[in-house]
Amino acid sequence: MTIVKLEPSKRVDERWLCWLEDGSIIRVTENEVVAFALYAGMEVSDELYDRLTEAAGRSAVRAKAVDYISHRPMSRKELTDKLTARPPRGKDGRQREPLATPELAGETADWLEDLGYLNDGEYAKTVARHYSAKGYGDRKVKDEMFRRGIPRQFWEAALAEAQPAESGVDAFLQKRFKGQAPDRKELKRAADALARRGYNWSEIREGLNRYGAEIEEEL
């Protein structure tokens, strides 16, 4: 086949359209244009076609991955799950293929890790700092790290950067009681609420005692 026209896309930045004589289009980036020295009139063998489409597919996946992580930090698992997710059916009802295979998604994640843009250890610390600053305890932070697919090997170091439990517990009790002396039923509701926020009973009891409730046994 012959390339009959090669031009930049008018709709997508950094994309080029490679028109072939059979009417098909290969969507490539400037990287492929340069790497394969593409030009109008160039003959494309079956081998070159396969190499070109593979390279173009890899570039498309990398571009989408960069787009994902530029909008928000995410774990390696979150990224690879998004890249391999099956898109919704099109208007014609046909099921579309995922953007990337698991192998290509993993290769893309490796590439981003090598560049320093994807780092599960640092992401875990970000999650821990964020949720502890919002007044959540370690159990909630662990739940979030699990939900986001962060490997457990990074949890301990991340939790070491979380705000102390007493800060979150004390802030919650001050906001809830506003300096007043609650009765036992109100203390029980507050303790239950703190437990739902991820604090253990020891942390809750110590916080209640700092507030002046003098609690020894579980409510």
GROMACS .gro file of C-alpha atoms in nm:
model
  219
    1MET     CA    1   0.000   0.000   0.000
    2THR     CA    2   0.098   0.361  -0.052
    3ILE     CA    3   0.054   0.661   0.175
    4VAL     CA    4  -0.154   0.900  -0.033
    5LYS     CA    5  -0.176   1.181   0.222
    6LEU     CA    6  -0.011   1.266   0.553
    7GLU     CA    7  -0.142   1.564   0.748
    8PRO     CA    8  -0.183   1.687   1.107
    9SER     CA    9  -0.524   1.628   1.263
   10LYS     CA   10  -0.748   1.932   1.286
   11ARG     CA   11  -0.927   1.791   1.592
   12VAL     CA   12  -0.656   1.634   1.811
   13ASP     CA   13  -0.331   1.809   1.897
   14GLU     CA   14  -0.009   1.620   1.819
   15ARG     CA   15  -0.195   1.363   1.608
   16TRP     CA   16  -0.126   1.299   1.241
   17LEU     CA   17  -0.349   1.122   0.992
   18CYS     CA   18  -0.184   0.877   0.757
   19TRP     CA   19  -0.418   0.806   0.463
   20LEU     CA   20  -0.358   0.486   0.270
   21GLU     CA   21  -0.463   0.413  -0.086
   22ASP     CA   22  -0.731   0.168   0.025
   23GLY     CA   23  -0.907   0.452   0.210
   24SER     CA   24  -0.799   0.344   0.559
   25ILE     CA   25  -0.639   0.583   0.806
   26ILE     CA   26  -0.361   0.520   1.056
   27ARG     CA   27  -0.367   0.774   1.338
   28VAL     CA   28  -0.011   0.840   1.448
   29THR     CA   29   0.183   1.093   1.653
   30GLU     CA   30   0.478   1.304   1.550
   31ASN     CA   31   0.699   1.037   1.707
   32GLU     CA   32   0.592   0.783   1.443
   33VAL     CA   33   0.616   1.039   1.163
   34VAL     CA   34   0.980   1.101   1.256
   35ALA     CA   35   1.077   0.747   1.362
   36PHE     CA   36   0.940   0.586   1.045
   37ALA     CA   37   1.026   0.883   0.820
   38LEU     CA   38   0.671   0.887   0.686
   39TYR     CA   39   0.580   1.089   0.378
   40ALA     CA   40   0.311   1.101   0.111
   41GLY     CA   41   0.393   0.853  -0.166
   42MET     CA   42   0.579   0.618   0.068
   43GLU     CA   43   0.527   0.247   0.009
   44VAL     CA   44   0.409   0.060   0.320
   45SER     CA   45   0.483  -0.311   0.332
   46ASP     CA   46   0.282  -0.550   0.548
   47GLU     CA   47   0.571  -0.567   0.795
   48LEU     CA   48   0.600  -0.188   0.813
   49TYR     CA   49   0.223  -0.156   0.850
   50ASP     CA   50   0.226  -0.390   1.150
   51ARG     CA   51   0.517  -0.207   1.313
   52LEU     CA   52   0.360   0.132   1.247
   53THR     CA   53   0.018   0.040   1.387
   54GLU     CA   54   0.178  -0.118   1.693
   55ALA     CA   55   0.386   0.193   1.759
   56ALA     CA   56   0.085   0.419   1.702
   57GLY     CA   57  -0.122   0.213   1.945
   58ARG     CA   58   0.150   0.236   2.209
   59SER     CA   59   0.171   0.613   2.167
   60ALA     CA   60  -0.208   0.645   2.198
   61VAL     CA   61  -0.208   0.449   2.522
   62ARG     CA   62   0.079   0.651   2.664
   63ALA     CA   63  -0.095   0.977   2.575
   64LYS     CA   64  -0.415   0.863   2.745
   65ALA     CA   65  -0.221   0.749   3.054
   66VAL     CA   66  -0.050   1.087   3.083
   67ASP     CA   67  -0.390   1.253   3.048
   68TYR     CA   68  -0.531   1.040   3.330
   69ILE     CA   69  -0.253   1.112   3.579
   70SER     CA   70  -0.241   1.481   3.491
   71HIS     CA   71  -0.599   1.516   3.617
   72ARG     CA   72  -0.538   1.344   3.950
   73PRO     CA   73  -0.276   1.123   4.118
   74MET     CA   74  -0.350   0.753   4.105
   75SER     CA   75  -0.199   0.416   4.183
   76ARG     CA   76  -0.051   0.181   3.928
   77LYS     CA   77  -0.354  -0.046   3.963
   78GLU     CA   78  -0.601   0.241   3.915
   79LEU     CA   79  -0.419   0.344   3.599
   80THR     CA   80  -0.394  -0.003   3.447
   81ASP     CA   81  -0.760  -0.071   3.534
   82LYS     CA   82  -0.866   0.245   3.347
   83LEU     CA   83  -0.650   0.161   3.045
   84THR     CA   84  -0.792  -0.192   3.021
   85ALA     CA   85  -1.153  -0.104   3.106
   86ARG     CA   86  -1.408  -0.206   2.844
   87PRO     CA   87  -1.568   0.109   2.699
   88PRO     CA   88  -1.948   0.145   2.691
   89ARG     CA   89  -2.125   0.029   2.378
   90GLY     CA   90  -2.135   0.272   2.091
   91LYS     CA   91  -2.449   0.424   1.944
   92ASP     CA   92  -2.468   0.130   1.705
   93GLY     CA   93  -2.483  -0.110   1.999
   94ARG     CA   94  -2.149  -0.267   1.921
   95GLN     CA   95  -1.908  -0.347   2.202
   96ARG     CA   96  -1.581  -0.159   2.164
   97GLU     CA   97  -1.243  -0.300   2.261
   98PRO     CA   98  -1.044  -0.166   2.558
   99LEU     CA   99  -0.779   0.092   2.481
  100ALA     CA  100  -0.498  -0.138   2.595
  101THR     CA  101  -0.427  -0.501   2.664
  102PRO     CA  102  -0.309  -0.588   3.018
  103GLU     CA  103   0.043  -0.630   2.878
  104LEU     CA  104   0.046  -0.287   2.710
  105ALA     CA  105  -0.111  -0.124   3.017
  106GLY     CA  106   0.162  -0.274   3.235
  107GLU     CA  107   0.431  -0.159   2.994
  108THR     CA  108   0.284   0.192   2.999
  109ALA     CA  109   0.280   0.194   3.380
  110ASP     CA  110   0.646   0.084   3.380
  111TRP     CA  111   0.729   0.372   3.146
  112LEU     CA  112   0.560   0.625   3.374
  113GLU     CA  113   0.730   0.480   3.681
  114ASP     CA  114   1.068   0.511   3.510
  115LEU     CA  115   0.988   0.877   3.439
  116GLY     CA  116   0.887   0.931   3.802
  117TYR     CA  117   0.527   1.022   3.720
  118LEU     CA  118   0.376   0.710   3.878
  119ASN     CA  119   0.485   0.617   4.230
  120ASP     CA  120   0.271   0.402   4.458
  121GLY     CA  121   0.481   0.484   4.765
  122GLU     CA  122   0.439   0.859   4.727
  123TYR     CA  123   0.075   0.821   4.631
  124ALA     CA  124   0.010   0.622   4.950
  125LYS     CA  125   0.157   0.908   5.155
  126THR     CA  126  -0.065   1.156   4.972
  127VAL     CA  127  -0.373   0.947   5.056
  128ALA     CA  128  -0.269   0.918   5.422
  129ARG     CA  129  -0.205   1.291   5.460
  130HIS     CA  130  -0.531   1.380   5.284
  131TYR     CA  131  -0.764   1.159   5.486
  132SER     CA  132  -0.597   1.215   5.822
  133ALA     CA  133  -0.618   1.592   5.764
  134LYS     CA  134  -0.992   1.548   5.707
  135GLY     CA  135  -1.023   1.385   6.048
  136TYR     CA  136  -1.014   1.015   5.962
  137GLY     CA  137  -0.827   0.745   6.150
  138ASP     CA  138  -0.581   0.481   6.035
  139ARG     CA  139  -0.848   0.222   5.962
  140LYS     CA  140  -1.021   0.457   5.717
  141VAL     CA  141  -0.686   0.543   5.558
  142LYS     CA  142  -0.610   0.173   5.514
  143ASP     CA  143  -0.952   0.117   5.360
  144GLU     CA  144  -0.881   0.392   5.109
  145MET     CA  145  -0.537   0.256   5.021
  146PHE     CA  146  -0.688  -0.089   4.972
  147ARG     CA  147  -0.969   0.051   4.756
  148ARG     CA  148  -0.716   0.232   4.537
  149GLY     CA  149  -0.505  -0.079   4.489
  150ILE     CA  150  -0.195   0.049   4.669
  151PRO     CA  151   0.028  -0.247   4.766
  152ARG     CA  152   0.045  -0.313   5.141
  153GLN     CA  153   0.423  -0.277   5.139
  154PHE     CA  154   0.373   0.101   5.123
  155TRP     CA  155   0.111   0.136   5.395
  156GLU     CA  156   0.331   0.158   5.703
  157ALA     CA  157   0.551   0.436   5.567
  158ALA     CA  158   0.242   0.623   5.451
  159LEU     CA  159   0.067   0.599   5.788
  160ALA     CA  160   0.380   0.741   5.953
  161GLU     CA  161   0.306   1.067   5.767
  162ALA     CA  162  -0.059   1.083   5.872
  163GLN     CA  163  -0.164   1.340   6.129
  164PRO     CA  164  -0.167   1.207   6.488
  165ALA     CA  165  -0.492   1.036   6.588
  166GLU     CA  166  -0.538   1.269   6.884
  167SER     CA  167  -0.557   1.570   6.650
  168GLY     CA  168  -0.849   1.426   6.459
  169VAL     CA  169  -1.029   1.291   6.766
  170ASP     CA  170  -0.991   1.614   6.964
  171ALA     CA  171  -1.107   1.829   6.673
  172PHE     CA  172  -1.412   1.610   6.625
  173LEU     CA  173  -1.512   1.621   6.994
  174GLN     CA  174  -1.463   1.996   7.020
  175LYS     CA  175  -1.677   2.055   6.713
  176ARG     CA  176  -1.946   1.814   6.830
  177PHE     CA  177  -1.979   1.921   7.193
  178LYS     CA  178  -1.858   2.285   7.171
  179GLY     CA  179  -1.715   2.276   7.522
  180GLN     CA  180  -2.032   2.145   7.688
  181ALA     CA  181  -2.053   1.838   7.911
  182PRO     CA  182  -2.229   1.555   7.723
  183ASP     CA  183  -2.425   1.277   7.894
  184ARG     CA  184  -2.338   0.910   7.850
  185LYS     CA  185  -2.576   0.863   7.558
  186GLU     CA  186  -2.417   1.154   7.372
  187LEU     CA  187  -2.071   1.018   7.449
  188LYS     CA  188  -2.176   0.681   7.307
  189ARG     CA  189  -2.298   0.840   6.984
  190ALA     CA  190  -1.976   1.038   6.954
  191ALA     CA  191  -1.765   0.726   7.014
  192ASP     CA  192  -1.962   0.536   6.749
  193ALA     CA  193  -1.913   0.820   6.502
  194LEU     CA  194  -1.538   0.824   6.566
  195ALA     CA  195  -1.524   0.447   6.516
  196ARG     CA  196  -1.694   0.489   6.179
  197ARG     CA  197  -1.427   0.746   6.091
  198GLY     CA  198  -1.159   0.482   6.141
  199TYR     CA  199  -1.038   0.530   6.500
  200ASN     CA  200  -0.990   0.241   6.741
  201TRP     CA  201  -1.137   0.230   7.091
  202SER     CA  202  -0.809   0.315   7.263
  203GLU     CA  203  -0.776   0.635   7.058
  204ILE     CA  204  -1.141   0.722   7.119
  205ARG     CA  205  -1.124   0.660   7.496
  206GLU     CA  206  -0.810   0.871   7.535
  207GLY     CA  207  -0.976   1.150   7.339
  208LEU     CA  208  -1.287   1.138   7.556
  209ASN     CA  209  -1.070   1.149   7.867
  210ARG     CA  210  -0.879   1.448   7.734
  211TYR     CA  211  -1.215   1.614   7.686
  212GLY     CA  212  -1.289   1.543   8.052
  213ALA     CA  213  -1.534   1.255   8.022
  214GLU     CA  214  -1.323   1.017   8.236
  215ILE     CA  215  -1.409   0.701   8.044
  216GLU     CA  216  -1.246   0.373   8.149
  217GLU     CA  217  -1.457   0.098   7.992
  218GLU     CA  218  -1.604   0.077   7.641
  219LEU     CA  219  -1.932   0.261   7.610
   0.00000   0.00000   0.00000
